[in-house]
Coordinates of C-alpha atoms in Angstrom, one line a residue:
M1 CA 88.8 87.5 67.5
S2 CA 90.5 89.6 64.8
F3 CA 91.4 93.2 65.5
R4 CA 89.5 95.9 63.8
S5 CA 90.9 99.3 64.3
T6 CA 88.6 102.3 65.0
P7 CA 89.2 105.5 63.0
E8 CA 91.1 106.9 66.0
Q9 CA 93.3 103.9 66.2
S10 CA 93.9 103.8 62.5
E11 CA 95.0 107.4 62.5
I12 CA 97.5 106.7 65.3
I13 CA 98.9 103.5 63.8
S14 CA 99.3 104.8 60.3
A15 CA 100.7 108.3 61.2
E16 CA 104.0 109.6 59.8
L17 CA 107.1 108.6 61.7
V18 CA 107.0 111.6 64.0
S19 CA 106.6 112.1 67.8
Q20 CA 103.1 111.4 69.2
R21 CA 101.3 112.2 72.4
I22 CA 98.3 109.9 72.8
V23 CA 95.9 110.4 75.7
A24 CA 93.8 107.2 76.0
C25 CA 90.8 106.7 78.1
A26 CA 90.4 103.6 80.2
G27 CA 89.5 100.5 78.1
S28 CA 90.4 102.2 74.8
G29 CA 92.6 99.4 73.5
K30 CA 95.8 101.2 73.9
T31 CA 97.8 98.0 74.1
A32 CA 96.5 96.8 70.8
T33 CA 97.1 100.3 69.3
A34 CA 100.6 100.6 70.7
V35 CA 101.9 97.2 69.5
R36 CA 100.5 97.8 66.0
R37 CA 102.0 101.2 65.9
V38 CA 105.4 99.7 66.6
F39 CA 104.8 97.0 64.0
E40 CA 104.0 99.7 61.5
I41 CA 107.1 101.7 62.3
R42 CA 109.2 98.5 62.0
K43 CA 107.8 97.8 58.6
R44 CA 108.8 101.2 57.4
L45 CA 112.3 100.8 58.8
I46 CA 112.9 97.4 57.1
A47 CA 115.7 98.8 55.0
Q48 CA 117.2 101.0 57.6
S49 CA 119.4 100.4 60.7
G50 CA 118.2 101.1 64.2
H51 CA 115.9 99.6 66.7
V52 CA 112.3 100.4 67.8
A53 CA 111.8 100.4 71.6
L54 CA 108.4 99.8 73.1
L55 CA 108.7 100.5 76.8
S56 CA 106.2 100.2 79.6
Y57 CA 106.0 100.1 83.4
S58 CA 105.2 96.5 84.5
N59 CA 106.5 93.1 83.5
T60 CA 102.8 92.1 83.0
A61 CA 102.4 94.8 80.3
V62 CA 105.7 93.8 78.7
N63 CA 104.8 90.2 78.5
T64 CA 101.4 91.1 76.9
F65 CA 103.2 93.3 74.4
R66 CA 105.7 90.6 73.5
K67 CA 103.0 88.0 72.9
A68 CA 100.9 90.4 70.8
Y69 CA 104.0 91.4 68.8
E70 CA 105.0 87.8 68.1
L71 CA 101.5 87.1 66.7
L72 CA 101.8 90.1 64.4
C73 CA 105.2 88.9 63.2
A74 CA 104.0 85.3 62.5
E75 CA 104.0 85.8 58.8
S76 CA 106.9 88.3 58.7
P77 CA 109.6 87.0 61.1
Q78 CA 112.1 89.5 59.9
L79 CA 110.1 92.2 61.6
S80 CA 110.7 90.6 65.0
R81 CA 114.3 91.6 64.9
R82 CA 115.6 95.0 66.1
V83 CA 112.5 95.5 68.3
L84 CA 113.1 95.9 72.1
I85 CA 110.1 95.5 74.4
A86 CA 111.0 96.1 78.0
T87 CA 110.2 98.2 81.1
V88 CA 111.7 101.6 81.3
D89 CA 113.9 100.6 84.2
S90 CA 115.0 97.5 82.3
F91 CA 115.9 99.7 79.3
M92 CA 118.1 101.9 81.6
T93 CA 119.6 98.9 83.2
S94 CA 120.5 96.9 80.1
Q95 CA 121.5 99.8 77.9
I96 CA 123.3 102.1 80.3
L97 CA 123.8 100.8 83.9
L98 CA 125.2 97.2 83.4
P99 CA 127.5 97.8 80.5
H100 CA 128.8 101.3 81.4
A101 CA 128.0 102.6 84.9
S102 CA 130.8 100.8 86.7
R103 CA 133.2 103.5 85.4
M104 CA 131.1 106.2 87.2
M105 CA 130.5 104.0 90.3
G106 CA 134.1 103.3 90.8
C107 CA 133.6 99.5 91.1
T108 CA 135.6 96.7 89.5
R109 CA 132.7 94.4 88.7
Q110 CA 129.4 94.7 86.8
P111 CA 126.8 96.5 89.0
F112 CA 124.2 94.3 90.7
L113 CA 120.8 95.1 92.2
V114 CA 120.2 94.8 96.0
H115 CA 116.7 94.2 97.2
G116 CA 117.0 95.4 100.8
N117 CA 117.8 93.4 104.0
E118 CA 121.3 92.4 102.7
L119 CA 123.5 92.5 105.8
F120 CA 126.2 94.7 104.2
L121 CA 123.7 97.5 103.6
K122 CA 124.0 98.4 107.2
N123 CA 127.4 99.9 106.3
C124 CA 125.7 102.2 103.8
R125 CA 123.0 103.8 105.8
V126 CA 122.0 107.5 105.3
F127 CA 121.9 110.1 108.0
N128 CA 118.7 112.1 107.7
G129 CA 119.6 114.8 110.2
S130 CA 118.5 113.0 113.3
H131 CA 119.3 109.3 112.8
N132 CA 120.5 106.8 110.2
V133 CA 118.0 105.1 107.9
D134 CA 118.4 102.2 105.4
I135 CA 119.7 103.3 102.0
E136 CA 116.8 101.4 100.4
Y137 CA 114.6 104.3 101.6
L138 CA 116.7 106.9 99.9
H139 CA 114.7 108.5 97.1
V140 CA 116.4 110.4 94.2
S141 CA 114.5 112.9 92.0
I142 CA 115.0 115.9 89.8
D143 CA 113.8 119.1 91.4
T144 CA 112.1 122.0 89.7
D145 CA 115.5 123.7 89.0
G146 CA 116.8 120.6 87.3
G147 CA 119.1 119.6 90.2
I148 CA 119.2 116.3 92.0
A149 CA 117.2 116.1 95.2
F150 CA 117.6 113.4 97.9
T151 CA 114.8 112.5 100.3
E152 CA 114.0 109.8 102.7
S153 CA 110.8 108.0 101.7
S154 CA 108.6 106.1 104.2
S155 CA 106.1 103.4 103.4
R156 CA 103.4 106.0 103.6
G157 CA 105.0 108.0 100.8
R158 CA 106.1 110.9 103.1
R159 CA 109.3 112.7 102.2
K160 CA 112.0 114.1 104.4
S161 CA 115.0 116.0 102.9
V162 CA 118.4 114.4 103.2
S163 CA 121.7 116.3 102.9
P164 CA 123.2 115.9 99.4
I165 CA 126.6 115.4 101.0
D166 CA 125.3 112.6 103.4
A167 CA 123.3 111.0 100.6
K168 CA 126.2 110.9 98.1
N169 CA 128.6 109.6 100.8
A170 CA 126.2 106.6 101.4
I171 CA 125.6 106.2 97.6
N172 CA 129.3 106.1 96.8
K173 CA 130.0 103.7 99.6
L174 CA 127.4 101.3 98.2
A175 CA 128.7 101.9 94.7
K176 CA 132.2 100.6 95.7
F177 CA 130.6 97.2 96.3
G178 CA 129.1 97.5 92.8
A179 CA 125.6 97.6 94.3
Y180 CA 122.6 99.7 93.5
T181 CA 118.9 99.9 94.6
H182 CA 116.1 100.5 92.1
E183 CA 116.3 104.2 92.8
L184 CA 120.0 104.3 92.5
G185 CA 120.0 102.4 89.3
R186 CA 118.2 105.4 87.7
Y187 CA 120.6 107.8 89.4
W188 CA 123.8 106.1 88.1
S189 CA 122.3 105.7 84.6
L190 CA 121.7 109.4 84.4
M191 CA 125.0 110.2 85.9
T192 CA 126.7 108.0 83.3
I193 CA 125.0 109.5 80.2
G194 CA 125.5 112.9 81.7
K195 CA 129.2 112.3 81.9
E196 CA 129.6 110.4 78.6
N197 CA 127.8 112.4 75.9
R198 CA 129.0 110.0 73.3
L199 CA 127.0 107.2 74.9
L200 CA 123.8 109.3 74.6
E201 CA 124.4 109.9 70.9
I202 CA 125.0 106.1 70.4
L203 CA 121.7 105.3 72.2
A204 CA 119.7 107.8 70.2
R205 CA 121.2 106.3 67.0
K206 CA 120.5 102.8 68.1
Y207 CA 116.9 103.6 69.1
P208 CA 115.6 106.2 66.7
Y209 CA 112.0 105.4 67.6
I210 CA 110.8 105.0 71.2
L211 CA 107.2 104.5 72.2
V212 CA 106.4 104.6 76.0
D213 CA 103.2 102.9 77.2
E214 CA 101.6 103.9 80.5
A215 CA 103.3 107.3 80.1
Q216 CA 101.3 108.7 83.0
D217 CA 103.8 106.8 85.2
I218 CA 106.8 108.7 83.9
G219 CA 108.6 110.2 86.9
S220 CA 111.3 112.9 87.0
M221 CA 114.3 110.6 86.5
H222 CA 112.7 108.7 83.5
G223 CA 111.5 112.0 82.2
V224 CA 115.0 113.4 82.0
L225 CA 116.2 110.3 80.2
L226 CA 113.5 110.5 77.6
S227 CA 114.1 114.3 77.1
L228 CA 117.8 113.7 76.7
L229 CA 117.2 110.9 74.1
Q230 CA 114.8 113.1 72.3
E231 CA 117.3 116.0 72.2
A232 CA 120.0 113.6 70.9
G233 CA 117.8 112.5 68.0
S234 CA 115.3 109.8 69.1
T235 CA 111.7 110.2 68.1
V236 CA 109.8 109.7 71.4
S237 CA 106.1 109.0 71.5
L238 CA 103.9 108.6 74.6
I239 CA 100.6 106.9 75.2
G240 CA 98.7 106.8 78.5
D241 CA 95.9 108.2 80.7
P242 CA 96.8 111.0 83.1
N243 CA 93.7 110.0 85.1
Q244 CA 95.4 106.7 86.0
A245 CA 98.6 108.2 87.4
I246 CA 98.6 106.4 90.8
Y247 CA 102.3 106.4 91.6
E248 CA 102.7 109.9 92.8
F249 CA 105.0 108.7 95.6
A250 CA 107.4 108.0 92.7
E251 CA 106.6 111.5 91.3
A252 CA 104.6 109.9 88.5
D253 CA 101.6 112.2 88.6
G254 CA 100.9 112.3 84.9
S255 CA 102.4 115.8 84.4
Y256 CA 105.1 114.6 82.0
L257 CA 102.4 113.2 79.7
R258 CA 100.1 116.2 80.1
N259 CA 102.9 118.7 79.4
F260 CA 104.6 116.7 76.6
K261 CA 104.7 118.7 73.3
P262 CA 105.6 116.6 70.3
P263 CA 108.3 118.4 68.3
N264 CA 108.9 118.7 64.6
G265 CA 105.4 118.4 63.4
G266 CA 104.3 115.7 65.8
Y267 CA 100.8 114.8 66.7
C268 CA 98.6 115.1 69.8
Q269 CA 95.9 112.4 69.5
N270 CA 93.2 110.9 71.6
L271 CA 91.6 107.5 72.1
T272 CA 88.1 108.2 73.4
E273 CA 86.2 104.9 72.8
N274 CA 85.9 102.6 75.8
W275 CA 85.7 99.0 74.6
R276 CA 85.9 97.5 78.1
S277 CA 83.0 98.8 80.2
V278 CA 79.2 99.1 79.7
Y279 CA 77.6 102.5 79.4
D280 CA 76.7 102.9 83.1
I281 CA 80.3 102.4 84.2
V282 CA 81.7 104.7 81.5
N283 CA 79.1 107.3 82.5
V284 CA 80.4 107.2 86.1
A285 CA 84.0 107.5 84.9
N286 CA 83.0 110.5 82.7
Q287 CA 81.1 112.2 85.6
L288 CA 84.2 111.7 87.9
T289 CA 86.7 113.2 85.4
A290 CA 84.5 115.6 83.3
A291 CA 85.5 113.5 80.3
N292 CA 83.4 112.6 77.3
S293 CA 84.5 109.0 76.6
K294 CA 82.1 106.9 74.6
T295 CA 81.2 103.2 75.2
A296 CA 81.6 100.8 72.3
R297 CA 80.3 97.8 74.2
E298 CA 77.2 95.8 73.4
V299 CA 74.7 95.6 76.2
P300 CA 75.0 92.3 78.0
T301 CA 71.9 90.3 78.9
R302 CA 72.9 89.7 82.5
K303 CA 72.4 92.4 85.1
H304 CA 75.0 95.1 84.8
G305 CA 75.9 98.7 85.8
A306 CA 77.3 100.7 88.6
F307 CA 75.7 100.1 92.0
L308 CA 75.9 101.0 95.7
I309 CA 75.6 98.7 98.7
Q310 CA 76.0 99.5 102.4
Y311 CA 78.2 97.4 104.7
D312 CA 79.2 97.3 108.3
P313 CA 83.1 97.4 108.6
K314 CA 82.8 95.0 111.6
K315 CA 81.0 92.5 109.4
L316 CA 83.2 92.1 106.4
T317 CA 82.3 88.4 106.1
E318 CA 78.7 89.3 105.5
L319 CA 79.7 91.7 102.7
L320 CA 81.8 89.0 101.0
S321 CA 78.9 86.6 101.2
T322 CA 76.6 89.2 99.7
F323 CA 78.9 89.8 96.8
S324 CA 79.2 86.0 96.2
N325 CA 75.4 85.7 96.1
I326 CA 75.1 88.6 93.7
L327 CA 77.6 86.9 91.3
Q328 CA 75.8 83.6 91.5
S329 CA 72.3 85.1 91.1
N330 CA 73.3 87.1 88.0
G331 CA 75.3 84.8 85.9
Y332 CA 78.9 85.8 86.9
T333 CA 81.6 83.2 87.4
K334 CA 84.1 83.5 90.3
V335 CA 87.1 83.6 88.0
E336 CA 85.8 86.8 86.3
A337 CA 85.3 88.6 89.6
S338 CA 87.5 90.5 92.0
V339 CA 87.2 92.2 95.4
I340 CA 89.5 95.2 95.4
C341 CA 90.5 97.7 98.1
R342 CA 92.7 100.7 98.6
G343 CA 95.4 99.4 101.0
T344 CA 97.3 96.2 101.9
A345 CA 96.0 96.2 105.5
L346 CA 92.4 95.6 104.4
L347 CA 93.6 93.2 101.8
E348 CA 95.4 91.1 104.4
K349 CA 92.3 91.2 106.6
L350 CA 90.1 90.1 103.7
S351 CA 92.6 87.4 102.9
G352 CA 92.2 86.0 106.4
C353 CA 95.8 86.8 107.5
A354 CA 96.2 86.9 111.3
V355 CA 97.3 90.2 112.9
D356 CA 100.3 88.7 114.8
I357 CA 102.6 86.8 112.4
G358 CA 105.9 87.2 114.2
Q359 CA 108.9 89.5 113.7
G360 CA 112.3 89.3 112.2
A361 CA 113.1 86.0 110.3
T362 CA 109.9 84.5 111.7
E363 CA 107.7 87.1 110.0
K364 CA 109.4 86.5 106.7
F365 CA 108.8 82.8 106.9
A366 CA 105.2 83.4 108.0
R367 CA 104.6 85.7 105.1
A368 CA 106.1 83.2 102.7
A369 CA 103.6 80.6 104.0
I370 CA 100.7 83.0 103.7
C371 CA 101.7 83.9 100.1
R372 CA 101.9 80.3 99.2
D373 CA 98.9 78.9 101.0
N374 CA 96.4 81.7 100.8
L375 CA 97.3 84.2 98.2
G376 CA 98.7 81.7 95.7
D377 CA 101.7 83.8 94.9
I378 CA 104.6 81.4 94.8
S379 CA 107.0 84.1 93.5
D380 CA 106.4 86.5 96.4
A381 CA 106.6 83.5 98.7
F382 CA 110.0 82.5 97.4
E383 CA 111.3 86.1 98.0
W384 CA 110.0 86.2 101.6
M385 CA 111.5 82.7 102.2
L386 CA 114.9 83.8 100.8
G387 CA 114.7 86.9 103.1
G388 CA 114.2 84.8 106.1
I389 CA 117.1 82.5 105.2
L390 CA 119.5 85.4 104.7
K391 CA 118.8 86.6 108.2
I392 CA 120.0 83.4 109.7
L393 CA 123.1 82.8 107.5
D394 CA 126.5 84.0 108.8
N395 CA 127.8 86.8 106.6
P396 CA 126.7 85.7 103.1
E397 CA 128.2 87.3 100.0
H398 CA 126.8 90.7 99.2
T399 CA 125.6 89.6 95.8
L400 CA 123.9 86.3 97.0
K401 CA 120.3 87.6 97.0
H402 CA 120.7 89.2 93.7
D403 CA 122.3 86.2 92.1
I404 CA 119.6 83.8 93.4
L405 CA 116.7 86.0 92.3
S406 CA 118.3 86.9 88.9
G407 CA 118.6 83.2 88.0
S408 CA 122.4 83.1 88.0
N409 CA 123.9 79.7 86.9
E410 CA 126.8 80.0 89.3
I411 CA 126.9 76.8 91.4
I412 CA 126.1 78.4 94.8
P413 CA 123.1 80.5 93.8
K414 CA 121.8 77.7 91.6
T415 CA 122.1 75.2 94.4
M416 CA 120.5 77.6 96.9
R417 CA 117.6 78.2 94.5
R418 CA 117.0 74.5 94.2
L419 CA 117.1 73.9 97.9
L420 CA 114.8 76.8 98.8
W421 CA 112.3 75.9 96.1
K422 CA 112.2 72.3 97.4
F423 CA 111.7 73.6 100.9
L424 CA 109.0 76.1 100.0
K425 CA 106.9 73.9 97.8
N426 CA 106.4 71.0 100.2
S427 CA 104.4 72.0 103.3
T428 CA 104.8 68.4 104.7
T429 CA 108.6 68.3 104.9
G430 CA 109.5 72.0 104.2
L431 CA 107.9 75.3 105.1
P432 CA 104.9 74.3 107.3
H433 CA 101.3 75.1 106.2
A434 CA 100.0 78.5 107.2
R435 CA 96.8 77.0 108.7
L436 CA 98.7 75.2 111.5
N437 CA 98.6 76.8 115.0
A438 CA 101.4 79.3 114.8
K439 CA 103.0 79.1 118.2
S440 CA 102.6 75.5 119.3
V441 CA 102.8 73.7 116.0
W442 CA 103.9 75.9 113.0
L443 CA 107.0 77.4 114.7
P444 CA 108.4 74.2 116.3
S445 CA 108.0 72.4 112.9
L446 CA 109.6 75.3 111.1
K447 CA 112.7 75.3 113.4
K448 CA 113.1 71.5 113.1
R449 CA 112.9 71.6 109.3
L450 CA 115.1 74.7 109.0
S451 CA 117.8 72.9 111.0
S452 CA 117.9 70.2 108.3
L453 CA 117.7 72.8 105.5
L454 CA 120.6 74.8 107.0
N455 CA 122.7 71.6 107.2
D456 CA 122.1 71.0 103.5
I457 CA 123.0 74.6 102.7
E458 CA 126.3 74.3 104.7
T459 CA 127.2 71.0 103.0
Q460 CA 126.2 71.8 99.4
C461 CA 126.8 75.6 99.3
E462 CA 129.6 76.0 101.9
L463 CA 127.6 78.8 103.6
S464 CA 127.5 78.8 107.4
K465 CA 124.5 79.4 109.6
L466 CA 124.6 81.8 112.5
E467 CA 125.4 80.0 115.7
T468 CA 122.5 81.8 117.3
W469 CA 120.1 81.4 114.3
K470 CA 117.3 80.1 116.5
H471 CA 117.3 83.4 118.4
N472 CA 116.2 85.0 115.1
V473 CA 113.3 82.5 114.7
T474 CA 111.3 83.3 117.8
A475 CA 107.8 83.2 119.1
A476 CA 107.7 86.9 119.6
K477 CA 104.5 88.4 118.2
L478 CA 103.0 85.0 117.4
N479 CA 99.8 83.7 119.1
D480 CA 98.5 80.2 119.1
N481 CA 96.0 80.7 116.4
S482 CA 96.6 79.9 112.7
L483 CA 98.5 82.4 110.6
L484 CA 95.2 82.4 108.6
Q485 CA 91.8 83.1 110.1
D486 CA 90.0 80.0 108.9
D487 CA 86.6 81.3 109.8
F488 CA 87.0 84.7 108.2
I489 CA 86.5 84.1 104.5
P490 CA 83.2 82.5 103.6
S491 CA 83.7 79.3 101.7
E492 CA 81.6 80.6 98.8
M493 CA 84.4 83.2 98.2
D494 CA 86.9 80.5 97.1
G495 CA 88.1 81.3 93.6
I496 CA 87.3 85.1 93.7
N497 CA 90.4 87.2 93.4
L498 CA 91.3 89.7 96.2
Q499 CA 93.6 92.6 95.1
T500 CA 94.6 96.1 95.9
V501 CA 93.7 98.8 93.4
H502 CA 97.4 99.2 92.4
R503 CA 97.6 95.5 91.4
T504 CA 94.5 95.7 89.2
K505 CA 96.0 98.5 87.1
G506 CA 95.7 97.5 83.4
E507 CA 93.3 94.7 84.1
S508 CA 89.8 94.1 82.7
I509 CA 87.5 92.5 85.3
G510 CA 83.9 91.2 84.7
A511 CA 82.6 92.1 88.1
V512 CA 84.2 94.3 90.7
L513 CA 83.4 94.9 94.4
Y514 CA 85.3 98.0 95.5
I515 CA 85.3 98.1 99.3
A516 CA 85.8 101.8 100.2
N517 CA 86.1 103.6 103.5
P518 CA 84.8 107.2 104.0
K519 CA 88.1 108.8 103.0
D520 CA 88.2 106.7 99.8
I521 CA 84.7 107.8 98.9
S522 CA 85.5 111.5 99.5
N523 CA 88.6 111.2 97.3
L524 CA 86.7 109.4 94.6
L525 CA 84.0 112.2 94.5
E526 CA 86.7 114.9 94.2
G527 CA 87.9 113.3 90.9
P528 CA 91.4 112.9 89.6
V529 CA 92.8 116.1 91.1
S530 CA 94.8 114.1 93.6
E531 CA 96.5 110.7 93.5
E532 CA 93.9 109.3 95.9
G533 CA 91.1 110.5 93.5
R534 CA 92.9 108.8 90.6
I535 CA 93.2 105.6 92.6
G536 CA 89.4 105.6 92.9
Y537 CA 89.0 106.2 89.2
V538 CA 91.3 103.2 88.4
A539 CA 89.1 101.1 90.7
V540 CA 85.9 102.1 88.9
T541 CA 87.3 101.6 85.4
R542 CA 88.5 98.1 86.0
A543 CA 85.0 96.7 85.7
R544 CA 83.5 95.5 82.4
D545 CA 79.9 94.7 83.3
L546 CA 79.3 95.0 87.0
L547 CA 80.7 97.6 89.5
I548 CA 79.6 97.5 93.1
L549 CA 80.9 100.2 95.4
A550 CA 80.6 99.2 99.1
V551 CA 79.9 102.2 101.3
P552 CA 80.2 102.1 105.1
E553 CA 76.8 102.3 106.8
T554 CA 77.9 105.4 108.8
S555 CA 78.8 107.3 105.6
Y556 CA 75.9 106.2 103.4
K557 CA 73.5 108.9 104.3
S558 CA 76.0 111.7 103.6
K559 CA 77.6 110.2 100.5
A560 CA 74.8 108.4 98.7
K561 CA 73.2 111.5 97.1
L562 CA 76.6 112.7 95.8
L563 CA 77.5 109.2 94.4
K564 CA 74.1 109.0 92.7
Q565 CA 74.8 112.3 91.0
K566 CA 77.9 110.6 89.5
G567 CA 75.8 107.8 88.0
F568 CA 75.6 105.1 90.8
I569 CA 72.3 103.6 91.8
D570 CA 71.3 101.5 94.7
W571 CA 71.4 97.7 94.4
D572 CA 68.0 96.3 94.8

């Protein structure tokens, strides 16, 4: 289907080469707009030097942009040159961190990323005033006075201040190895360009035009980088939806986009037409956000809209069966449907994961099996598998995990990658299937096969296993049921995607079942004034034709009237 720009899109695409702030409602075609804006800029710069950068916040978005841009360049291949499409972090890493930051870090090698759990990280822990914590939980931000703030972040997003002296000691100790975490990659990038002003000028000249997609996700560190580049001469434009700022734990609350003022005669523009969702769903989104977006969709013939159903939290299998029946009865295929929820705990329960899946290395191998056999995520499965192996090797190189995951062609990481993929992909001779009884069958099989794998690693990679490696692959916190609850997921749910709200961001889904708890519903009704409210908004706006909000029976009486005022109706 050929792209036909709306008047709003045409105005953005054809605007003068100045800074833009574009606030786009959900489903407004901002991806198509952004990539065509970059194409238009590139055409106008054909006789000039300098690159155009299109930056976003996920690899999925980047891949989508690259494919779309390649199609646009099919008849004009010269326009494919001098265009960089990458994540914001990748831009910082490739343009600043890897080529230049070693001078600031005081290391003698190119910096490398650590993923956590590397054994040498124990030497770089951070004292938080009461005890030491892993450096992977050290969060770095820019405070309201423009200074650098260090906090300890937990998995729940809570923050605890850390002494700058203690934080910098740990950071510098890690830097001597040449290592950085995701957080510290941003820190060292900013430290480098802050120290070397010439580098900032070079970057601004190399990238005179920068367009940032998903700009509601800009946090304090990225915001400083973009502001510095703008001051140095880059024309920076932003496109995003502040109502979809759901990474507040990373200080991405949409404020940078909301407060951005395009300089030098720049434009503030809007995309207000929703091409994704039917009127009833757009109406709910408008009621939640006090917006005035318009639907551009044709009315489908199958049953559609925004509906409420009640459920018993103790009978989730019945809820899943009900949703499956609704799909079948109303002409929806399983591949166009998703069940989404707020948190990973409910997702794991919905996925049929057992509660007790071991600890230490055992848990990592168990999660690898679950990812492979139940969630169909072979990439995550490989990373869990690698994490388990590293816990039972004797003092592997600091860079080994990074080298394996980054695709290094060095002989040891390349050989390790081959051995681990072979072990992971074959449940008969490698990592046992997650549906085996965990304690009596799965674990003994795992130990026997790991022994063979470790022998291969020692022979082919010259890496030694721990003499006591079996002590790290124990039966602790394993029961004798399967790692998966075979009887939990109704068979009719096979083929229907199960996701958290965060994983659906940017997706367009035909039919959505959003399973909410009482707190989720209260946050949804409050609107996008908090991160939790914005998470609810993202869940609602993923649906194209059918949105079903599942409300606990105990909350239905108190919440139904308020939800109906927002545009929901009961499913009949």
